[in-house]
Amino acid sequence: MFRIRRIHDATLVINKEAVAQIQKILREQFTALAPEAIEKLADQLHDPLKYRFRSQLIVMDDTDGQVKGFALLQHAADLNFCYLDYISAALKKTGRGIGSILYERVRDEAKRLGTIGIFFECLPDDPALCRNKELLPQNIARLKFYERYNARPIINTAYETPLSPEDDCPPYLVFDDLESGEPLKMNQTRKIVKAILQRKYADICPPEYVQKVVSSFKDEPVRLRDPRYLKKNKIIPVRENIAIDSRIALVVNDRHDIHHVRERGYVEAPVRIKSILKDILPTGLFMEYKTQRFPEKHIYAVHDAGFVNYLKKVCANVPANKSIYPYVFPVRNAARPPKDLPTRAGYYCIDTFTPLNQNAFLAAKRAVDSTLTAAQCVLQGHRLAYALVRPPGHHAEYSSFGGFCYFNSAAVAAAFLAKHGRVAILDLDYHHGNGQQEIFYKRDDVLTISIHGHPSFAYPYFTGFEEEKGQDIGEGFNFNFPLPERLNGEEFRKVLQKAIKIIRNYGIDFLVLAMGFDTAKHDPTGTWSLSTKDFELNGGLLAGLKCPILVVQEGGYRVRSLGINARHFFTGLWEATEKSYYLKLKGK
């Protein structure tokens, strides 16, 4: 299985490895290329001002990270054109349709940028220009390939003039108008050609050569060579689709429904997941991934080993279709837990309504695995990922469960991502994210922020006050926004903007969003009145952080509106993320 993805920078390990493989392909497939041109690839991604092009590296690789092919597309925002610098399959991978897939993706990107088209160089199919008879068949095949997309050489110019008389096979300049049908204007093309020669070949093209080539463009409009190899009706139309890496990586806890507590009033039910999927999948915005298994060490990174082992042991010993509810809680001697496992539940719990049963541990562990799978998708290039899990996790603290939560999936994912960059957890559930606050309260590797109902009336009641800022090295890394009992969407957004400003100033590489839809109007566990439009606007605001976002499902219990609210949130998030990405590429 292969995937096509954009590499935005070479900071992540997976991207560094891909760039190294691409440099190897360049050395093998472009033997005449200067070593310094190959080595600057990573720098081109990081410093567009230096090269006066904004580089997009489009990679085809497999799930093991083995690069099958790539394309380097340069975008000149000032002149509104794209220049295809390289496109190549790996050695021994040619002839497998890789070039077609990559070029179609390149065209999609250029069209989304709103450019006039793509310019690129192609070696000539004219024997008078190419004396090397072995190269001619390859050149013909390449030009025939591009002609399928109506991309043809520009004619009646001096672009094919060799720098030195002894040089062989000077390239054509080929243009693909992306089906716009708009003719190339002479003055516009002169500026573009000058930019290509000066920005790409500044070290080898003297000014007089550049001027000679530029002034040779005299046709109005600029002319393209007539199709030579294919009839016009064989031209392939550009595909309108959503690229895989542009989609939201979706990972569903495939074992969530084994944890089904049927007691009356227990609102954390399997139907929550089904109602969300019913509304979000038809959008076409999501790319589903299967949950992978991860070692328990990731849970131990944020939870006490004694607590984890207790949950595993007690859940394994509860009779089928039975539940244990905590009813005895420590007051004075919390250092000595009771020996009786059912009695000990209160030692590790913060309420009386979160049960332990045969499947609680298994479902919670699978929720963690699903969340880590989604986090891994982020590390592999997805800008957005959604861990649609239950049971939720944001009330689970270092050594306690409660609020329907057993393991804190968001905290596990944050600790996992923190090995690769700076991370923030933003909790937008109606209830305070006490779990991640307590877990990271004395740590400075994860910023934690929670917007929630004031603890004077909202669960979990004893945490979530504004003055709780963190402790020791964690001081200043925790922020709470406790809000009134009655709140509308506009009032919520004003606070959300404050939280986003804090996150932006912190300078994060990843955002973990503990997302609850219990802030919605008529949710049985909340008192606020956010509408579907509010969720869409909130998603758009979060996209302004311009960083990868992992959304982890927490609360939201009004099944009637749960899926609709989720759909509006992700639509707003996705559309604003795409818009932000392409505005960035355009230099705006």
CSV table of C-alpha atoms in Angstrom, one decimal, residues 353-578:
chain,number,residue,atom,x,y,z
A,353,PHE,CA,-20.9,6.6,39.1
A,354,THR,CA,-17.9,5.2,37.1
A,355,PRO,CA,-18.1,1.4,37.1
A,356,LEU,CA,-15.5,-1.2,36.8
A,357,ASN,CA,-16.5,-4.2,34.8
A,358,GLN,CA,-15.0,-7.1,32.7
A,359,ASN,CA,-14.4,-4.9,29.7
A,360,ALA,CA,-13.6,-1.5,31.1
A,361,PHE,CA,-9.8,-2.1,31.1
A,362,LEU,CA,-9.8,-3.6,27.6
A,363,ALA,CA,-11.9,-0.8,26.1
A,364,ALA,CA,-9.8,1.9,27.7
A,365,LYS,CA,-6.6,0.3,26.6
A,366,ARG,CA,-8.0,0.1,23.1
A,367,ALA,CA,-9.0,3.8,23.3
A,368,VAL,CA,-5.3,4.6,24.1
A,369,ASP,CA,-4.1,2.5,21.2
A,370,SER,CA,-6.5,4.3,18.8
A,371,THR,CA,-5.4,7.7,20.0
A,372,LEU,CA,-1.7,6.7,19.6
A,373,THR,CA,-2.4,5.4,16.1
A,374,ALA,CA,-4.0,8.9,15.3
A,375,ALA,CA,-0.9,10.6,16.8
A,376,GLN,CA,1.3,8.5,14.6
A,377,CYS,CA,-0.7,9.6,11.6
A,378,VAL,CA,0.2,13.2,12.6
A,379,LEU,CA,3.9,12.3,12.7
A,380,GLN,CA,3.5,10.7,9.3
A,381,GLY,CA,2.3,13.9,7.6
A,382,HIS,CA,-1.4,14.3,8.3
A,383,ARG,CA,-2.2,17.9,9.4
A,384,LEU,CA,-5.4,16.7,11.1
A,385,ALA,CA,-6.3,13.5,12.9
A,386,TYR,CA,-9.3,12.3,14.9
A,387,ALA,CA,-9.3,9.6,17.5
A,388,LEU,CA,-13.0,8.7,17.8
A,389,VAL,CA,-12.9,6.8,21.1
A,390,ARG,CA,-14.8,5.8,24.1
A,391,PRO,CA,-14.6,5.5,27.0
A,392,PRO,CA,-13.3,9.1,27.2
A,393,GLY,CA,-10.3,9.9,29.2
A,394,HIS,CA,-9.8,13.5,30.3
A,395,HIS,CA,-10.9,13.0,33.9
A,396,ALA,CA,-8.4,10.2,34.5
A,397,GLU,CA,-5.6,11.5,36.7
A,398,TYR,CA,-2.1,10.0,37.4
A,399,SER,CA,-3.5,7.4,39.8
A,400,SER,CA,-7.3,7.7,39.6
A,401,PHE,CA,-10.3,7.1,37.3
A,402,GLY,CA,-13.7,8.8,37.2
A,403,GLY,CA,-16.1,10.7,35.1
A,404,PHE,CA,-16.6,7.7,32.8
A,405,CYS,CA,-12.8,7.9,32.2
A,406,TYR,CA,-10.2,5.2,33.0
A,407,PHE,CA,-7.0,6.1,31.1
A,408,ASN,CA,-6.2,9.6,29.9
A,409,SER,CA,-5.8,9.0,26.1
A,410,ALA,CA,-5.1,12.7,25.4
A,411,ALA,CA,-2.4,12.8,28.0
A,412,VAL,CA,-0.8,9.6,26.7
A,413,ALA,CA,-0.8,11.1,23.1
A,414,ALA,CA,0.7,14.4,24.4
A,415,ALA,CA,3.5,12.6,26.1
A,416,PHE,CA,4.1,10.6,23.0
A,417,LEU,CA,4.2,13.6,20.7
A,418,ALA,CA,6.3,15.6,23.2
A,419,LYS,CA,9.3,13.4,22.2
A,420,HIS,CA,9.1,15.1,18.7
A,421,GLY,CA,8.3,18.8,19.6
A,422,ARG,CA,6.4,21.2,21.8
A,423,VAL,CA,2.9,20.1,22.7
A,424,ALA,CA,-0.3,21.8,24.1
A,425,ILE,CA,-3.5,20.1,25.3
A,426,LEU,CA,-6.5,22.3,24.9
A,427,ASP,CA,-9.6,20.8,26.6
A,428,LEU,CA,-12.9,22.1,25.1
A,429,ASP,CA,-15.2,19.7,27.0
A,430,TYR,CA,-17.9,21.3,29.2
A,431,HIS,CA,-16.2,19.7,32.2
A,432,HIS,CA,-12.7,20.6,33.5
A,433,GLY,CA,-9.9,18.5,32.1
A,434,ASN,CA,-8.6,17.7,35.6
A,435,GLY,CA,-6.8,14.6,34.3
A,436,GLN,CA,-4.2,16.3,32.1
A,437,GLN,CA,-3.9,19.2,34.6
A,438,GLU,CA,-2.9,16.8,37.4
A,439,ILE,CA,-0.7,14.6,35.2
A,440,PHE,CA,1.3,17.5,33.8
A,441,TYR,CA,1.0,20.0,36.8
A,442,LYS,CA,4.6,19.7,37.7
A,443,ARG,CA,6.0,19.3,34.2
A,444,ASP,CA,7.0,21.8,31.6
A,445,ASP,CA,6.9,19.6,28.5
A,446,VAL,CA,3.2,20.0,27.8
A,447,LEU,CA,1.1,23.1,28.1
A,448,THR,CA,-2.4,22.4,29.5
A,449,ILE,CA,-5.4,24.7,29.0
A,450,SER,CA,-9.1,24.0,29.9
A,451,ILE,CA,-12.2,25.9,29.1
A,452,HIS,CA,-15.1,24.6,31.2
A,453,GLY,CA,-18.0,25.2,33.5
A,454,HIS,CA,-17.0,26.7,36.8
A,455,PRO,CA,-16.3,24.1,39.5
A,456,SER,CA,-18.9,25.8,41.8
A,457,PHE,CA,-21.6,24.0,39.8
A,458,ALA,CA,-19.8,21.6,37.3
A,459,TYR,CA,-18.1,18.2,37.7
A,460,PRO,CA,-15.5,17.5,38.9
A,461,TYR,CA,-16.1,20.4,41.4
A,462,PHE,CA,-12.8,20.5,43.2
A,463,THR,CA,-10.4,21.5,40.3
A,464,GLY,CA,-10.4,23.9,37.4
A,465,PHE,CA,-10.0,27.2,39.2
A,466,GLU,CA,-8.3,30.1,37.5
A,467,GLU,CA,-5.5,30.4,40.1
A,468,GLU,CA,-4.3,26.8,39.4
A,469,LYS,CA,-1.2,27.7,37.2
A,470,GLY,CA,1.1,24.7,37.7
A,471,GLN,CA,3.8,23.9,40.2
A,472,ASP,CA,7.6,23.7,40.4
A,473,ILE,CA,9.0,23.6,36.8
A,474,GLY,CA,5.4,23.3,35.6
A,475,GLU,CA,4.4,26.7,37.0
A,476,GLY,CA,3.0,28.9,34.2
A,477,PHE,CA,2.2,25.8,32.0
A,478,ASN,CA,-1.4,25.3,33.2
A,479,PHE,CA,-4.4,27.7,32.4
A,480,ASN,CA,-8.0,27.4,33.4
A,481,PHE,CA,-11.0,29.3,32.1
A,482,PRO,CA,-13.9,28.5,34.4
A,483,LEU,CA,-17.0,30.0,32.8
A,484,PRO,CA,-20.6,30.9,34.0
A,485,GLU,CA,-23.5,28.4,34.0
A,486,ARG,CA,-25.2,30.2,31.1
A,487,LEU,CA,-23.0,30.8,28.0
A,488,ASN,CA,-23.7,31.3,24.3
A,489,GLY,CA,-21.4,30.6,21.4
A,490,GLU,CA,-20.1,34.1,20.9
A,491,GLU,CA,-19.1,34.4,24.6
A,492,PHE,CA,-17.4,31.0,24.3
A,493,ARG,CA,-15.4,32.1,21.3
A,494,LYS,CA,-14.0,35.2,23.0
A,495,VAL,CA,-12.5,32.9,25.6
A,496,LEU,CA,-11.3,30.4,23.0
A,497,GLN,CA,-9.4,33.3,21.2
A,498,LYS,CA,-7.6,34.0,24.5
A,499,ALA,CA,-6.6,30.3,24.8
A,500,ILE,CA,-5.4,30.3,21.2
A,501,LYS,CA,-3.3,33.4,21.9
A,502,ILE,CA,-1.6,31.6,24.8
A,503,ILE,CA,-0.9,28.5,22.7
A,504,ARG,CA,0.5,30.6,19.8
A,505,ASN,CA,2.8,32.5,22.2
A,506,TYR,CA,4.0,29.1,23.6
A,507,GLY,CA,5.2,28.2,20.1
A,508,ILE,CA,3.8,24.6,19.7
A,509,ASP,CA,4.6,22.0,17.2
A,510,PHE,CA,1.4,19.9,17.9
A,511,LEU,CA,-2.0,20.5,19.5
A,512,VAL,CA,-3.9,17.8,21.2
A,513,LEU,CA,-7.5,18.8,21.4
A,514,ALA,CA,-9.6,17.1,24.0
A,515,MET,CA,-12.9,17.7,22.3
A,516,GLY,CA,-16.3,17.5,24.0
A,517,PHE,CA,-19.6,18.2,22.3
A,518,ASP,CA,-21.3,18.5,25.7
A,519,THR,CA,-21.0,22.3,25.3
A,520,ALA,CA,-23.9,22.0,22.8
A,521,LYS,CA,-27.4,23.3,23.5
A,522,HIS,CA,-29.6,20.7,25.4
A,523,ASP,CA,-26.7,18.4,26.2
A,524,PRO,CA,-27.9,16.4,29.3
A,525,THR,CA,-24.6,17.0,31.2
A,526,GLY,CA,-24.1,20.7,30.3
A,527,THR,CA,-25.8,24.1,30.6
A,528,TRP,CA,-24.4,26.0,27.6
A,529,SER,CA,-26.0,26.7,24.3
A,530,LEU,CA,-23.5,26.3,21.5
A,531,SER,CA,-25.0,25.7,18.0
A,532,THR,CA,-23.9,23.8,15.0
A,533,LYS,CA,-22.6,27.1,13.5
A,534,ASP,CA,-20.6,27.8,16.7
A,535,PHE,CA,-18.8,24.5,16.4
A,536,GLU,CA,-18.0,25.3,12.7
A,537,LEU,CA,-16.6,28.7,13.7
A,538,ASN,CA,-14.6,27.3,16.6
A,539,GLY,CA,-13.0,24.8,14.2
A,540,GLY,CA,-12.0,27.6,11.9
A,541,LEU,CA,-10.4,29.5,14.8
A,542,LEU,CA,-8.3,26.5,15.8
A,543,ALA,CA,-7.0,26.1,12.3
A,544,GLY,CA,-5.4,29.5,12.7
A,545,LEU,CA,-2.7,27.9,14.9
A,546,LYS,CA,-1.2,26.4,11.7
A,547,CYS,CA,0.1,23.3,13.3
A,548,PRO,CA,-0.9,19.6,13.2
A,549,ILE,CA,-4.0,19.0,15.4
A,550,LEU,CA,-4.9,15.7,17.0
A,551,VAL,CA,-8.6,15.7,18.1
A,552,VAL,CA,-9.5,13.2,20.8
A,553,GLN,CA,-13.1,12.5,21.5
A,554,GLU,CA,-14.3,13.2,25.1
A,555,GLY,CA,-17.9,14.1,26.1
A,556,GLY,CA,-21.0,14.9,24.2
A,557,TYR,CA,-24.2,13.0,25.1
A,558,ARG,CA,-27.1,14.4,23.2
A,559,VAL,CA,-27.2,11.8,20.5
A,560,ARG,CA,-29.8,13.6,18.5
A,561,SER,CA,-27.3,16.5,17.6
A,562,LEU,CA,-24.0,14.9,18.4
A,563,GLY,CA,-23.1,13.8,14.8
A,564,ILE,CA,-24.3,17.1,13.3
A,565,ASN,CA,-22.2,19.1,15.7
A,566,ALA,CA,-19.2,16.9,15.0
A,567,ARG,CA,-19.7,17.3,11.2
A,568,HIS,CA,-19.9,21.1,11.4
A,569,PHE,CA,-16.8,21.3,13.7
A,570,PHE,CA,-14.6,19.2,11.4
A,571,THR,CA,-15.9,20.9,8.3
A,572,GLY,CA,-14.9,24.3,9.8
A,573,LEU,CA,-11.5,22.9,10.9
A,574,TRP,CA,-10.7,21.2,7.6
A,575,GLU,CA,-11.7,24.1,5.4
A,576,ALA,CA,-9.8,26.7,7.4
A,577,THR,CA,-6.8,24.4,7.6
A,578,GLU,CA,-6.7,24.0,3.8
